[in-house]
Structures are given as C-alpha cells and as structure tokens.
Amino acid sequence: MEIITIKDIAKALNLSTSTVSRALRGSYEINVETKRLVMEYAERMNYRPNPIALSLKENRSRSLGVIVPEIANNFFSQAINGIESIAYNRGYHVVISQNHESYERELVSTQYLAQRRVDGLLVSLSGESNDLEHFKELQTKGLPIVFFDRVPQDYITHKVIADNFAGAYEATEHLIEQGFRRIAHLTSPSWLSITYERLEGYKKALQNHDIPIEESYIKYCSHGGMILEEVESAVMELIDHPHRPDAIFTAGDRLTTTCMSLIRKQGLRIPEDVAIVGFTNLITAHLLNPALSAVSQPAYEMGQLATEFLIDLIERPKVTIRFETKKMDTHLVIRDSSLKATT
C-alpha cells in the first residue's frame, strides 16, 4: 500500500506543506474550510502521521522498552499484559526483550533499546546481573528506568515488588501448621532481591516455630530453573539427603514444576512423602497432579503500576520526584500438594 505524506496532500489540494501540517494539527491560523478540505482528503486517503518523523520532531519515540528474563514465565507474561494495558491507553508502544537470565544478553538488549530511542525502560533483572553500570550510565544521560519484581537494592528510582517476605513466611508457616518439620527451600540466585526476601521469610517462619534452620536444606539455582541439570542436581541432593525433607518450598515456576516431576520419577508421592508449596503464577496450578499450593503475586497490577511510574518520569522530567518502592500483597492459595493426609 502506498504511504500518503503531507507533501502528497499538499500537491493534491494545491496547498503548501506548512498549511497542510497546521491544518492537520487543528491550528487556529488555518480557516475552517481549508481544515475541512485537508481533513476529509487525509481521511479518504487513509493518511497516518509518520511515527519516525514525529519522534524526530518531538524528540520522543512514544515507545517503552521492557526487559524481562523470559516471556514464557507466567509471571512475566501477566506483567507484560499489565504493562501493555497502560502503555496503549497512554499512547505508547511496547518493545519487549528477553535476557534469558544472562547478563550479556541483558547488556545487549539495553544497548539496543537505547539505540532505538525508547523513552524509558522497564526492567526485571537477569539472574546474573550484579553489575548495573549499563543502567546507571543511561539513567545519568536522562533515560528514565523503573525496575519491577527483580530489583537492585542500592539504586535510586521507582521500584515495584511483591511482598516476597510475607508470601514466603505464609507458605512456610502453612507447611509447619500441616505438621511438616523438615522443610527445604529451592530458590534462585542468591544475589537477587526476590531470593533474599523469600529466603528471609522462610527462615523467619522456621525460627518463630522453634524449628532449626538446616543450611543443607537450602538450594540455590543460579539460572532460576532455566538449566534443567542445575535443578535436577539440587532436587536430587534433597531427595538423597540422609534426613530427606518432608516438604519443599519452591521459589519459582520452573523450579516448582521440575521439582514435582523429579519427585514423582523417584517413586515418591506428593504430598504423602514430600509436600510442595510454590511461589508461582501458573494459571494451570489447579490442574497439576496434585493441584499445587502456591503463593500468587499480583503480576498484572505490578506491570501496570511500574508503567504508570515510568510514564510519569517521561512526561514530567522537570518535576522533582520522590522515588518509591511499592510493595504489593501476595496471596497463598492452598491446594492438595501441601495438605497432610489425616488418619
């Protein structure tokens, strides 16, 4: 389809390009009849403003860059839906990139999106990201950045997180109340904010119920479950433990599903031999066998709020901002995988 430009409209109507441009903007300098002619012709010819030309003129692309570990992860797919719902209504496009838990890929994605002149970035850190200079450099140059879910500790900007501590505490306490005492924790890289917060909630619940913390029951997966062999090794160490855990609290979707699969492959039953509670947004959690007890996060709402924060930074650059870390409530859904059989 041939693209119609302002020059084409001007030539067809025997007007100057500046007159057509002002008429399309509704300028008071152009008389009503000329505006009507221009608008009717533009509509008839399906004229649409050139987004590249507009971005050069306004020095804005009307686009937001989003960097997440993996779109296939249910939490991030729901968060992206929330991001797009706000962005669309505010007139922004969304450009999505995956870091696949790799610092190098995150770095390349960040540079690419900056070169594409996105107006701001929404970021959930990769499992390898303990160096944030690439973000700090762009922020120093004026690019607004908001972090969500996996956020850096010492970084001044808006952040949106789930109440990971409370969610982990509630999950662990539920297992304790069911009568489980040897509770293991399968989790993500130790330096991630979500890992630390969930681990602290798990430990605090044990302490408050006078259950000793057994460090050999805590297993870290540095790629967050994306490398199967890494999760298999961690789970098998728990299964082969001299005092095998009677319950496992898992900190993510991939960790949970792989853990459940391996337990069954070893001939063990869930929850009779090993109970499971996940920290997950799996929409099919109730369809698993057994149905999975899980801490659910408000992923969609987190994406929405992070986007509101970012657009506010973009559209009010000269306003003094008091940066916030917004913590959103989690919710434990109890199903069969963590319920101890009654005799």
Coordinates of N, CA and C in Angstrom, one line a residue, residues 147-263:
F147 N 12.4 -0.4 37.8 CA 12.6 -1.8 38.0 C 11.3 -2.4 38.6
F148 N 11.1 -3.7 38.3 CA 10.0 -4.4 38.9 C 10.3 -5.8 39.1
D149 N 9.7 -6.4 40.2 CA 9.9 -7.8 40.6 C 11.4 -8.0 41.1
R150 N 12.3 -8.2 40.1 CA 13.7 -8.4 40.5 C 14.4 -7.0 40.4
V151 N 14.6 -6.4 41.6 CA 15.1 -5.1 41.6 C 16.4 -5.0 42.3
P152 N 17.2 -4.0 41.9 CA 18.5 -3.7 42.6 C 18.3 -3.1 44.0
Q153 N 19.1 -3.4 44.9 CA 18.9 -2.8 46.3 C 19.3 -1.4 46.4
D154 N 20.5 -1.1 45.9 CA 21.1 0.3 46.0 C 21.0 1.0 44.7
Y155 N 19.8 1.4 44.3 CA 19.6 2.1 43.0 C 18.4 3.0 43.2
I156 N 18.6 4.3 42.9 CA 17.6 5.3 43.2 C 16.7 5.5 41.9
T157 N 15.5 4.9 42.0 CA 14.5 5.1 41.0 C 13.2 4.4 41.6
H158 N 12.2 4.4 40.8 CA 10.9 3.7 41.3 C 11.2 2.2 41.1
K159 N 10.6 1.5 42.1 CA 10.6 0.0 42.0 C 9.3 -0.5 42.5
V160 N 8.9 -1.6 41.8 CA 7.6 -2.3 42.1 C 7.9 -3.7 42.4
I161 N 7.6 -4.2 43.6 CA 7.9 -5.5 44.1 C 6.6 -6.2 44.7
A162 N 6.7 -7.5 44.8 CA 5.7 -8.2 45.6 C 6.2 -8.3 47.0
D163 N 5.4 -8.5 48.0 CA 5.8 -8.7 49.4 C 6.3 -10.1 49.5
N164 N 7.5 -10.3 49.0 CA 8.2 -11.7 49.0 C 8.4 -12.3 50.4
F165 N 8.7 -11.4 51.3 CA 9.0 -11.9 52.7 C 7.7 -12.5 53.2
A166 N 6.6 -11.7 53.1 CA 5.3 -12.2 53.7 C 4.8 -13.4 53.0
G167 N 5.0 -13.5 51.7 CA 4.5 -14.6 50.9 C 5.2 -15.9 51.3
A168 N 6.6 -15.8 51.5 CA 7.4 -16.9 51.9 C 7.1 -17.3 53.3
Y169 N 6.9 -16.4 54.2 CA 6.6 -16.7 55.5 C 5.2 -17.4 55.6
E170 N 4.2 -17.0 54.9 CA 2.9 -17.6 54.9 C 3.0 -19.0 54.4
A171 N 3.8 -19.2 53.3 CA 3.9 -20.5 52.7 C 4.6 -21.5 53.7
T172 N 5.6 -21.1 54.3 CA 6.4 -21.9 55.2 C 5.6 -22.2 56.5
E173 N 4.9 -21.2 57.0 CA 4.1 -21.4 58.2 C 2.9 -22.4 57.9
H174 N 2.4 -22.3 56.7 CA 1.3 -23.2 56.3 C 1.8 -24.7 56.4
L175 N 3.0 -24.9 55.9 CA 3.6 -26.3 55.9 C 3.8 -26.7 57.4
I176 N 4.3 -25.8 58.2 CA 4.5 -26.1 59.6 C 3.2 -26.5 60.3
E177 N 2.2 -25.7 60.0 CA 0.9 -26.0 60.6 C 0.3 -27.3 60.1
Q178 N 0.7 -27.8 59.0 CA 0.3 -29.1 58.5 C 1.0 -30.2 59.1
G179 N 2.1 -29.9 59.9 CA 2.8 -30.9 60.6 C 4.2 -31.2 60.0
F180 N 4.6 -30.5 59.0 CA 5.9 -30.8 58.4 C 6.9 -30.1 59.2
R181 N 8.1 -30.7 59.4 CA 9.2 -30.1 60.1 C 10.5 -30.0 59.4
R182 N 10.7 -30.9 58.4 CA 11.9 -30.9 57.7 C 11.6 -30.2 56.3
I183 N 11.6 -28.9 56.4 CA 11.1 -28.1 55.2 C 12.4 -27.5 54.5
A184 N 12.5 -27.9 53.2 CA 13.6 -27.4 52.4 C 13.1 -26.2 51.6
H185 N 14.1 -25.5 51.0 CA 13.8 -24.3 50.2 C 14.6 -24.3 48.9
L186 N 14.0 -24.4 47.8 CA 14.6 -24.5 46.5 C 14.4 -23.1 45.8
T187 N 15.5 -22.4 45.5 CA 15.4 -21.0 45.2 C 16.3 -20.6 44.1
S188 N 16.3 -19.3 43.8 CA 17.0 -18.7 42.6 C 18.4 -18.2 43.0
P189 N 19.1 -17.5 42.2 CA 20.5 -17.0 42.5 C 20.5 -16.2 43.8
S190 N 21.5 -16.3 44.6 CA 21.5 -15.7 46.0 C 21.5 -14.2 46.0
W191 N 22.0 -13.6 44.9 CA 22.1 -12.1 44.9 C 20.9 -11.4 44.4
L192 N 19.9 -12.1 43.9 CA 18.6 -11.5 43.5 C 17.8 -11.0 44.7
S193 N 17.1 -9.9 44.6 CA 16.3 -9.4 45.6 C 15.2 -10.3 46.0
I194 N 14.6 -11.0 45.1 CA 13.5 -11.9 45.4 C 14.0 -13.1 46.2
T195 N 15.2 -13.5 45.8 CA 15.8 -14.7 46.5 C 16.0 -14.4 48.0
Y196 N 16.6 -13.2 48.3 CA 16.9 -12.8 49.6 C 15.6 -12.6 50.4
E197 N 14.6 -12.0 49.9 CA 13.4 -11.7 50.6 C 12.6 -13.0 50.9
R198 N 12.6 -13.9 49.9 CA 11.8 -15.1 50.1 C 12.6 -16.0 51.1
L199 N 13.9 -16.0 51.1 CA 14.7 -16.8 52.0 C 14.5 -16.3 53.4
E200 N 14.5 -15.0 53.6 CA 14.3 -14.4 54.9 C 12.9 -14.8 55.5
G201 N 11.9 -14.7 54.6 CA 10.5 -15.1 55.1 C 10.5 -16.6 55.5
Y202 N 11.1 -17.4 54.7 CA 11.2 -18.9 55.1 C 11.9 -19.1 56.4
K203 N 13.0 -18.4 56.6 CA 13.8 -18.6 57.8 C 13.1 -18.1 59.0
K204 N 12.4 -16.9 58.9 CA 11.7 -16.3 60.0 C 10.6 -17.2 60.5
A205 N 9.9 -17.8 59.5 CA 8.8 -18.7 59.9 C 9.3 -19.9 60.7
L206 N 10.4 -20.5 60.3 CA 11.0 -21.6 61.0 C 11.4 -21.2 62.4
Q207 N 12.1 -20.0 62.5 CA 12.5 -19.5 63.8 C 11.4 -19.3 64.7
N208 N 10.3 -18.7 64.2 CA 9.1 -18.4 65.1 C 8.4 -19.6 65.6
H209 N 8.7 -20.8 64.9 CA 8.1 -22.0 65.4 C 9.2 -23.0 66.0
D210 N 10.3 -22.4 66.3 CA 11.4 -23.1 67.0 C 11.9 -24.4 66.2
I211 N 11.9 -24.2 64.9 CA 12.5 -25.2 64.0 C 13.9 -24.8 63.6
P212 N 14.9 -25.6 63.9 CA 16.3 -25.2 63.5 C 16.4 -25.0 61.9
I213 N 17.2 -24.0 61.5 CA 17.4 -23.8 60.1 C 18.6 -24.7 59.7
E214 N 18.3 -25.6 58.7 CA 19.2 -26.6 58.2 C 19.7 -26.1 56.9
E215 N 21.0 -25.6 56.9 CA 21.5 -25.0 55.6 C 21.6 -25.9 54.5
S216 N 21.7 -27.2 54.7 CA 21.8 -28.2 53.6 C 20.4 -28.4 53.0
Y217 N 19.4 -27.8 53.6 CA 18.0 -27.9 53.0 C 17.8 -26.7 52.1
I218 N 18.7 -25.8 52.0 CA 18.5 -24.6 51.1 C 19.4 -24.7 49.9
K219 N 18.8 -24.8 48.7 CA 19.4 -25.0 47.5 C 19.2 -23.8 46.5
Y220 N 20.3 -23.3 46.0 CA 20.2 -22.2 45.0 C 20.4 -22.7 43.6
C221 N 19.6 -22.2 42.7 CA 19.8 -22.5 41.2 C 20.1 -21.2 40.6
S222 N 21.4 -21.0 40.1 CA 21.9 -19.7 39.7 C 21.3 -19.3 38.4
H223 N 20.6 -20.1 37.7 CA 19.9 -19.7 36.4 C 18.4 -19.8 36.6
G224 N 17.9 -19.8 37.8 CA 16.5 -19.7 38.1 C 15.6 -20.8 37.5
G225 N 16.2 -21.9 37.2 CA 15.4 -23.0 36.7 C 15.5 -23.2 35.2
M226 N 16.2 -22.4 34.5 CA 16.2 -22.4 33.1 C 17.2 -23.5 32.6
I227 N 18.1 -23.9 33.4 CA 19.0 -25.0 33.1 C 18.6 -26.3 33.9
L228 N 18.0 -27.2 33.2 CA 17.4 -28.4 33.8 C 18.3 -29.2 34.7
E229 N 19.6 -29.4 34.2 CA 20.5 -30.2 35.0 C 20.8 -29.5 36.4
E230 N 20.8 -28.2 36.4 CA 21.1 -27.5 37.6 C 20.0 -27.8 38.7
V231 N 18.7 -27.7 38.2 CA 17.6 -28.0 39.1 C 17.6 -29.5 39.5
E232 N 17.9 -30.4 38.6 CA 17.9 -31.8 38.9 C 18.9 -32.1 40.0
S233 N 20.1 -31.5 39.9 CA 21.2 -31.7 40.8 C 20.7 -31.3 42.2
A234 N 20.1 -30.1 42.3 CA 19.7 -29.6 43.6 C 18.6 -30.4 44.2
V235 N 17.6 -30.8 43.4 CA 16.5 -31.6 43.9 C 17.0 -33.0 44.3
M236 N 17.9 -33.6 43.6 CA 18.4 -34.9 43.9 C 19.2 -34.9 45.2
E237 N 19.9 -33.8 45.5 CA 20.6 -33.7 46.7 C 19.6 -33.7 47.9
L238 N 18.4 -33.1 47.7 CA 17.4 -33.0 48.7 C 16.8 -34.4 48.9
I239 N 16.5 -35.1 47.8 CA 15.9 -36.4 47.9 C 16.8 -37.4 48.5
D240 N 18.1 -37.3 48.2 CA 19.1 -38.3 48.7 C 19.7 -37.9 50.1
H241 N 19.2 -36.8 50.6 CA 19.6 -36.3 51.9 C 19.4 -37.4 53.0
P242 N 20.4 -37.6 53.9 CA 20.2 -38.6 55.0 C 18.9 -38.4 55.8
H243 N 18.5 -37.1 55.9 CA 17.2 -36.8 56.5 C 16.4 -36.1 55.5
R244 N 15.8 -36.8 54.6 CA 15.1 -36.3 53.4 C 14.0 -35.3 53.9
P245 N 13.9 -34.1 53.3 CA 12.9 -33.2 53.7 C 11.5 -33.8 53.5
D246 N 10.6 -33.4 54.3 CA 9.2 -33.9 54.2 C 8.4 -32.8 53.4
A247 N 9.0 -31.7 53.2 CA 8.3 -30.6 52.4 C 9.3 -29.7 51.7
I248 N 8.9 -29.1 50.6 CA 9.8 -28.2 49.9 C 9.0 -27.0 49.5
F249 N 9.6 -25.8 49.8 CA 9.0 -24.6 49.4 C 9.9 -24.1 48.2
T250 N 9.3 -24.0 47.0 CA 10.0 -23.6 45.8 C 9.7 -22.2 45.5
A251 N 10.7 -21.5 44.9 CA 10.6 -20.0 44.7 C 10.3 -19.6 43.3
G252 N 9.9 -20.5 42.4 CA 9.6 -20.0 41.0 C 8.9 -21.1 40.2
D253 N 8.3 -20.7 39.1 CA 7.5 -21.6 38.3 C 8.3 -22.8 37.8
R254 N 9.5 -22.6 37.1 CA 10.3 -23.7 36.6 C 10.8 -24.6 37.7
L255 N 11.2 -24.0 38.8 CA 11.8 -24.7 39.9 C 10.7 -25.7 40.4
T256 N 9.5 -25.2 40.5 CA 8.3 -25.9 41.1 C 8.0 -27.1 40.2
T257 N 7.8 -26.9 38.9 CA 7.3 -28.0 38.0 C 8.4 -29.0 37.8
T258 N 9.7 -28.6 37.7 CA 10.8 -29.6 37.6 C 10.9 -30.4 38.9
C259 N 10.8 -29.7 40.0 CA 10.9 -30.4 41.3 C 9.8 -31.5 41.5
M260 N 8.6 -31.1 41.1 CA 7.4 -32.1 41.2 C 7.7 -33.3 40.3
S261 N 8.2 -33.0 39.1 CA 8.4 -34.1 38.1 C 9.5 -35.1 38.7
L262 N 10.6 -34.5 39.2 CA 11.6 -35.3 39.7 C 11.2 -36.2 40.9
I263 N 10.4 -35.6 41.8 CA 9.9 -36.3 43.0 C 9.1 -37.5 42.5

